[in-house]
Amino acid sequence: MKGGVYKSGSKYGKPWQVRHGNIHKTFATEEDARIFLAGLWVKDKEKILDERAYRRDNPLGFTVQAEKWLGIKKNEVRCYRNLANHIGRATAFFGNKNIKDISYASLEDFLLSLPETLSGKTKANILATLHAFFVWLKKRGEIQSVPRFPKVKYELGWRKTVDKATQQAIFEEVYRLTNDKNPKLWIGFLWLCVYYSIRPIELIHIQEKDFRYDLGGVEIWYSKTGKPKFVPFLPEDLELAKSFGPAFPSLYFFRHVQGNGHAKPGSRFGKDLLWRQCRQALKNLGMDEEGLSLYGITRHSSMRALRKIKTPEEIRRGSMHRTSESFERYFRIEQDEVRDVYSSTNLVR
């Protein structure tokens, strides 16, 4: 077998050396050196020896590979901050441990190390990020297989919702508060109630060029999944958008008319602006906002109200949770069905 144990000629450092291919490591005793060499021979015979694992720069270390993965993801995904947080927790736990040595037991120990204050959903999300990281490692050929992951059991909490009459009253108050200031504030609230497949963060990223009047809908490019989707709109809402007149294609539709201390004229709405208008409407109506959210009042309340008049399959189609990546499929097959569902979520204007 190749390689061997040699006595070092140096007066300094560890006196015993192991040389095996490109692997060169020193030891304090001859016994330790021979045990290490025997391990290399076994791995060599089984054809699983990876010399990179013994380099000083540790290219297969968890931290090294994690930083490389995050560098790629930074320009690919919308939720980079969450990914960085999840991987950061794993890096703090694993350090530069060889990625090939991370097993089910290692992952379970990591899961148990997470703070008890984290919800089950958050812990599951962290493991999902780690799983995606290991899938990437396998695709690159850094590991032969993805380790088995522990399961996290959790139940999603229910968002507090309102009935249709209350939703209508909130909308009318938001309209009264904002129509003279900036009509697009009440339009944003309205569209979140009607087009429940659109999330608030997706809504405020709609640009003027995204309105496809020829196709009868809006293209959503800023999505949770990072994949675009096409949302059919009711004709009256397309006319409403068109009534504001032509604008530069790259301008955000939901933008400020006048500047203030936090925003310049023409800048995009902030992610909390619509919720602040909604909270003011709740206060004016004498309603308790505890437990309520913009999601709950708009999207989830609309979906709950639809259960009385639409089938679960129809509601799911409207949510577009199934195949948001297929623009052509929505346009050619489901557009009329989705628009019919949205007509049932509409509010009196």
XYZ file of C-alpha atoms in Angstrom:
349
model
C 0.000 0.000 0.000
C 1.152 3.488 -0.760
C 2.122 5.948 1.912
C 3.949 5.397 5.160
C 5.071 6.659 8.549
C 8.337 8.554 8.757
C 10.490 9.989 11.469
C 10.734 13.746 11.168
C 14.222 15.188 10.947
C 13.106 18.463 12.487
C 13.914 19.326 16.111
C 10.655 21.256 16.358
C 7.020 20.212 16.135
C 5.602 16.695 16.177
C 8.267 14.049 15.413
C 6.204 11.591 13.335
C 4.892 12.160 9.823
C 2.321 10.381 7.667
C 2.563 10.734 3.902
C -0.166 9.284 1.721
C -0.636 10.722 -1.743
C -1.127 14.458 -1.259
C -1.924 13.998 2.434
C 0.811 15.081 4.815
C 0.085 15.114 8.553
C 2.257 15.092 11.698
C 1.737 13.277 15.019
C 3.220 13.259 18.498
C 3.585 9.457 18.652
C 4.327 6.701 16.161
C 1.234 4.786 17.303
C -1.074 7.714 16.482
C 0.574 8.073 13.088
C 0.125 4.378 12.208
C -3.528 4.360 13.336
C -4.191 7.374 11.124
C -2.437 5.759 8.152
C -4.441 2.549 8.625
C -7.623 4.606 8.460
C -6.479 6.171 5.199
C -5.773 2.713 3.748
C -9.281 1.538 4.627
C -10.888 4.591 3.001
C -8.627 4.179 -0.024
C -9.634 0.536 -0.403
C -13.325 1.435 -0.138
C -12.762 4.256 -2.639
C -14.179 6.885 -0.312
C -10.952 8.741 0.458
C -11.183 12.463 -0.273
C -7.814 14.181 0.144
C -9.505 17.582 0.423
C -10.694 16.648 3.910
C -7.089 16.740 5.139
C -6.026 20.057 3.662
C -5.201 22.902 6.022
C -7.715 25.244 4.389
C -10.439 22.608 5.027
C -12.416 23.079 1.771
C -15.026 20.561 2.931
C -15.653 22.377 6.208
C -19.278 23.329 6.897
C -18.469 27.023 7.270
C -16.474 27.130 4.023
C -19.213 25.440 1.997
C -22.018 27.398 3.696
C -20.414 30.722 2.792
C -20.077 29.564 -0.802
C -23.773 28.541 -0.919
C -24.944 31.824 0.568
C -22.837 33.721 -1.955
C -24.754 31.991 -4.740
C -28.176 32.371 -3.108
C -27.714 36.076 -2.434
C -28.546 36.923 -6.033
C -31.107 34.154 -6.552
C -33.761 34.341 -3.843
C -36.001 36.938 -2.187
C -35.715 35.398 1.268
C -31.907 35.634 1.536
C -32.072 37.169 5.019
C -33.931 34.118 6.335
C -31.502 31.727 4.658
C -28.533 33.578 6.135
C -30.128 33.446 9.591
C -30.793 29.708 9.343
C -27.342 28.864 8.010
C -25.786 31.189 10.576
C -27.321 29.123 13.383
C -25.996 25.930 11.805
C -22.539 27.431 11.297
C -22.385 28.415 14.960
C -23.152 24.806 15.875
C -21.121 22.818 13.311
C -18.230 25.224 12.855
C -15.917 23.853 10.185
C -16.848 20.228 10.711
C -16.409 18.141 7.570
C -19.713 18.101 5.687
C -19.239 14.377 5.013
C -19.234 13.679 8.740
C -22.604 15.332 9.400
C -25.152 12.580 9.996
C -28.711 12.210 11.260
C -27.366 12.216 14.813
C -25.464 15.462 14.172
C -28.577 17.107 12.739
C -30.711 15.897 15.625
C -28.193 17.345 18.090
C -28.357 20.630 16.188
C -32.162 20.602 16.350
C -32.061 19.990 20.102
C -29.617 22.893 20.509
C -32.059 25.424 19.044
C -33.676 27.737 21.626
C -36.969 26.537 23.068
C -38.400 29.971 22.356
C -38.379 29.206 18.622
C -41.664 27.883 17.274
C -41.939 24.469 15.671
C -42.585 26.136 12.317
C -39.367 28.166 12.613
C -37.350 25.073 13.519
C -38.851 23.227 10.552
C -37.911 26.132 8.281
C -34.321 26.041 9.560
C -34.066 22.316 8.808
C -35.630 22.888 5.375
C -32.906 25.425 4.603
C -30.236 22.969 5.757
C -31.760 20.247 3.599
C -31.648 22.522 0.552
C -27.991 23.220 1.356
C -27.137 19.503 1.457
C -29.058 18.859 -1.771
C -26.849 21.521 -3.375
C -23.736 19.814 -1.987
C -24.831 16.513 -3.545
C -25.489 18.171 -6.917
C -21.948 19.592 -6.846
C -20.525 16.166 -6.036
C -19.170 17.278 -2.647
C -21.109 14.503 -0.874
C -22.442 11.190 -2.175
C -25.843 11.358 -0.464
C -27.971 13.749 1.558
C -28.150 12.722 5.233
C -31.504 11.752 6.732
C -33.119 14.673 8.524
C -35.107 14.647 11.773
C -38.770 15.647 11.605
C -40.305 18.580 13.447
C -43.969 18.269 14.358
C -45.919 21.493 14.564
C -49.341 22.944 13.900
C -49.817 26.213 12.074
C -51.642 28.799 14.131
C -54.910 30.220 12.867
C -54.999 33.841 11.794
C -57.840 35.840 13.269
C -60.319 36.766 10.547
C -63.409 38.941 10.139
C -66.727 38.294 8.420
C -67.596 39.820 5.060
C -69.723 42.625 6.532
C -66.872 43.684 8.824
C -64.381 43.502 5.973
C -66.688 45.740 3.953
C -66.929 48.245 6.818
C -63.146 48.364 7.203
C -62.741 48.919 3.476
C -65.240 51.809 3.516
C -63.368 53.448 6.392
C -60.001 52.986 4.655
C -61.581 54.563 1.562
C -62.806 57.542 3.588
C -59.390 58.018 5.195
C -57.293 57.761 2.050
C -59.264 58.703 -1.077
C -58.350 62.400 -0.894
C -54.794 61.650 0.202
C -53.849 58.859 -2.213
C -56.536 56.597 -3.745
C -54.007 53.840 -4.249
C -54.060 53.242 -0.495
C -57.648 52.004 -0.571
C -57.053 50.290 -3.904
C -54.241 48.288 -2.297
C -56.534 47.197 0.534
C -59.305 46.355 -1.943
C -57.097 44.249 -4.172
C -55.694 42.282 -1.237
C -59.291 41.380 -0.339
C -60.256 40.447 -3.893
C -57.089 38.849 -5.316
C -56.142 36.688 -2.370
C -53.477 34.932 -4.431
C -51.400 38.138 -4.132
C -49.436 38.694 -0.944
C -48.987 42.242 0.427
C -45.260 42.299 -0.360
C -46.014 41.125 -3.908
C -48.711 43.762 -4.338
C -46.523 46.755 -3.544
C -43.881 45.543 -6.016
C -46.263 45.698 -8.993
C -44.881 48.046 -11.643
C -46.785 49.922 -14.330
C -45.457 47.572 -17.003
C -46.859 44.563 -15.162
C -50.449 45.394 -16.096
C -51.256 43.279 -19.152
C -54.408 44.914 -20.432
C -54.222 42.769 -23.566
C -54.326 39.576 -21.505
C -56.675 40.814 -18.797
C -54.460 40.586 -15.745
C -51.257 41.422 -13.911
C -47.877 39.728 -13.988
C -46.407 39.273 -10.515
C -42.619 39.121 -10.715
C -41.740 39.706 -7.078
C -43.092 36.529 -5.490
C -42.400 34.479 -2.385
C -41.137 31.548 -4.444
C -39.068 33.732 -6.754
C -41.125 32.466 -9.702
C -43.468 34.794 -11.639
C -47.225 34.260 -11.789
C -50.059 35.754 -13.797
C -53.158 36.915 -11.900
C -56.372 37.494 -13.917
C -58.073 40.769 -12.890
C -61.700 41.826 -13.018
C -62.365 44.290 -15.868
C -63.357 47.077 -13.462
C -60.000 46.865 -11.692
C -58.051 46.994 -14.925
C -60.054 50.099 -15.849
C -59.332 51.509 -12.397
C -55.592 51.041 -12.906
C -55.809 52.540 -16.397
C -57.704 55.601 -15.083
C -54.520 56.973 -13.493
C -53.125 57.629 -16.953
C -49.848 56.584 -18.590
C -46.653 56.393 -16.563
C -43.092 55.218 -16.987
C -43.109 51.385 -17.209
C -40.545 50.983 -14.415
C -42.530 53.035 -11.875
C -44.197 51.175 -9.029
C -47.973 51.403 -9.271
C -48.330 51.731 -5.490
C -46.259 54.838 -4.961
C -46.383 57.985 -2.866
C -47.957 61.100 -4.354
C -46.388 63.512 -1.886
C -43.183 63.132 0.031
C -42.821 63.013 3.786
C -40.035 62.503 6.277
C -39.669 58.853 5.293
C -40.547 58.701 1.608
C -39.984 60.737 -1.540
C -42.691 61.486 -4.130
C -42.909 58.572 -6.553
C -41.261 56.066 -4.217
C -42.827 52.683 -3.557
C -45.127 52.079 -0.595
C -43.405 50.575 2.423
C -44.393 47.089 3.533
C -46.292 48.367 6.594
C -48.111 51.338 5.056
C -51.336 49.523 4.173
C -51.473 47.918 7.606
C -51.142 51.317 9.272
C -54.146 52.587 7.288
C -56.046 49.462 8.239
C -55.223 49.888 11.932
C -56.450 53.479 11.856
C -59.702 52.295 10.286
C -60.101 49.680 13.042
C -59.527 52.351 15.677
C -62.097 54.694 14.097
C -64.633 51.869 13.975
C -64.025 51.068 17.621
C -62.744 47.586 16.838
C -60.130 45.718 18.860
C -57.105 45.034 16.636
C -55.578 42.411 18.948
C -54.780 39.269 16.983
C -55.691 40.875 13.671
C -53.298 41.484 10.788
C -53.444 42.744 7.229
C -53.235 39.130 6.055
C -56.072 38.074 8.329
C -58.427 40.936 7.473
C -57.895 40.730 3.710
C -56.583 37.468 2.298
C -57.664 34.965 4.949
C -61.043 36.565 5.622
C -61.850 36.470 1.895
C -60.904 32.803 1.627
C -62.984 31.950 4.689
C -66.036 33.800 3.337
C -65.733 31.940 0.030
C -66.377 28.610 1.753
C -70.085 29.448 1.806
C -70.371 29.857 -1.964
C -67.388 28.123 -3.580
C -65.955 24.614 -3.466
C -62.554 23.927 -1.841
C -61.143 23.195 -5.307
C -62.349 26.544 -6.649
C -60.894 28.402 -3.668
C -57.572 26.605 -4.088
C -57.494 27.567 -7.755
C -57.976 31.186 -6.787
C -55.107 30.989 -4.299
C -52.786 29.763 -7.076
C -50.871 27.573 -4.662
C -50.570 24.777 -7.181
C -48.635 25.840 -10.303
C -47.631 29.484 -10.135
C -44.750 28.842 -12.548
C -46.984 28.139 -15.543
C -48.145 31.431 -17.058
C -49.516 29.800 -20.212
C -51.525 27.243 -18.256
C -53.259 29.942 -16.228
C -53.969 32.112 -19.225
C -55.330 29.426 -21.515
C -57.154 27.146 -19.089
C -57.894 28.714 -15.721
C -58.157 32.448 -16.276
C -61.952 32.642 -16.517
C -62.425 30.293 -13.569
C -60.066 32.292 -11.368
C -61.678 35.579 -12.399
C -65.110 34.124 -11.513
C -63.839 33.241 -8.038
C -62.403 36.737 -7.561
C -65.756 38.302 -8.508
C -67.189 36.680 -5.375
C -64.591 38.385 -3.146
C -65.347 41.811 -4.542
C -66.434 44.666 -2.276
C -69.032 47.337 -2.869
C -67.240 50.448 -4.129
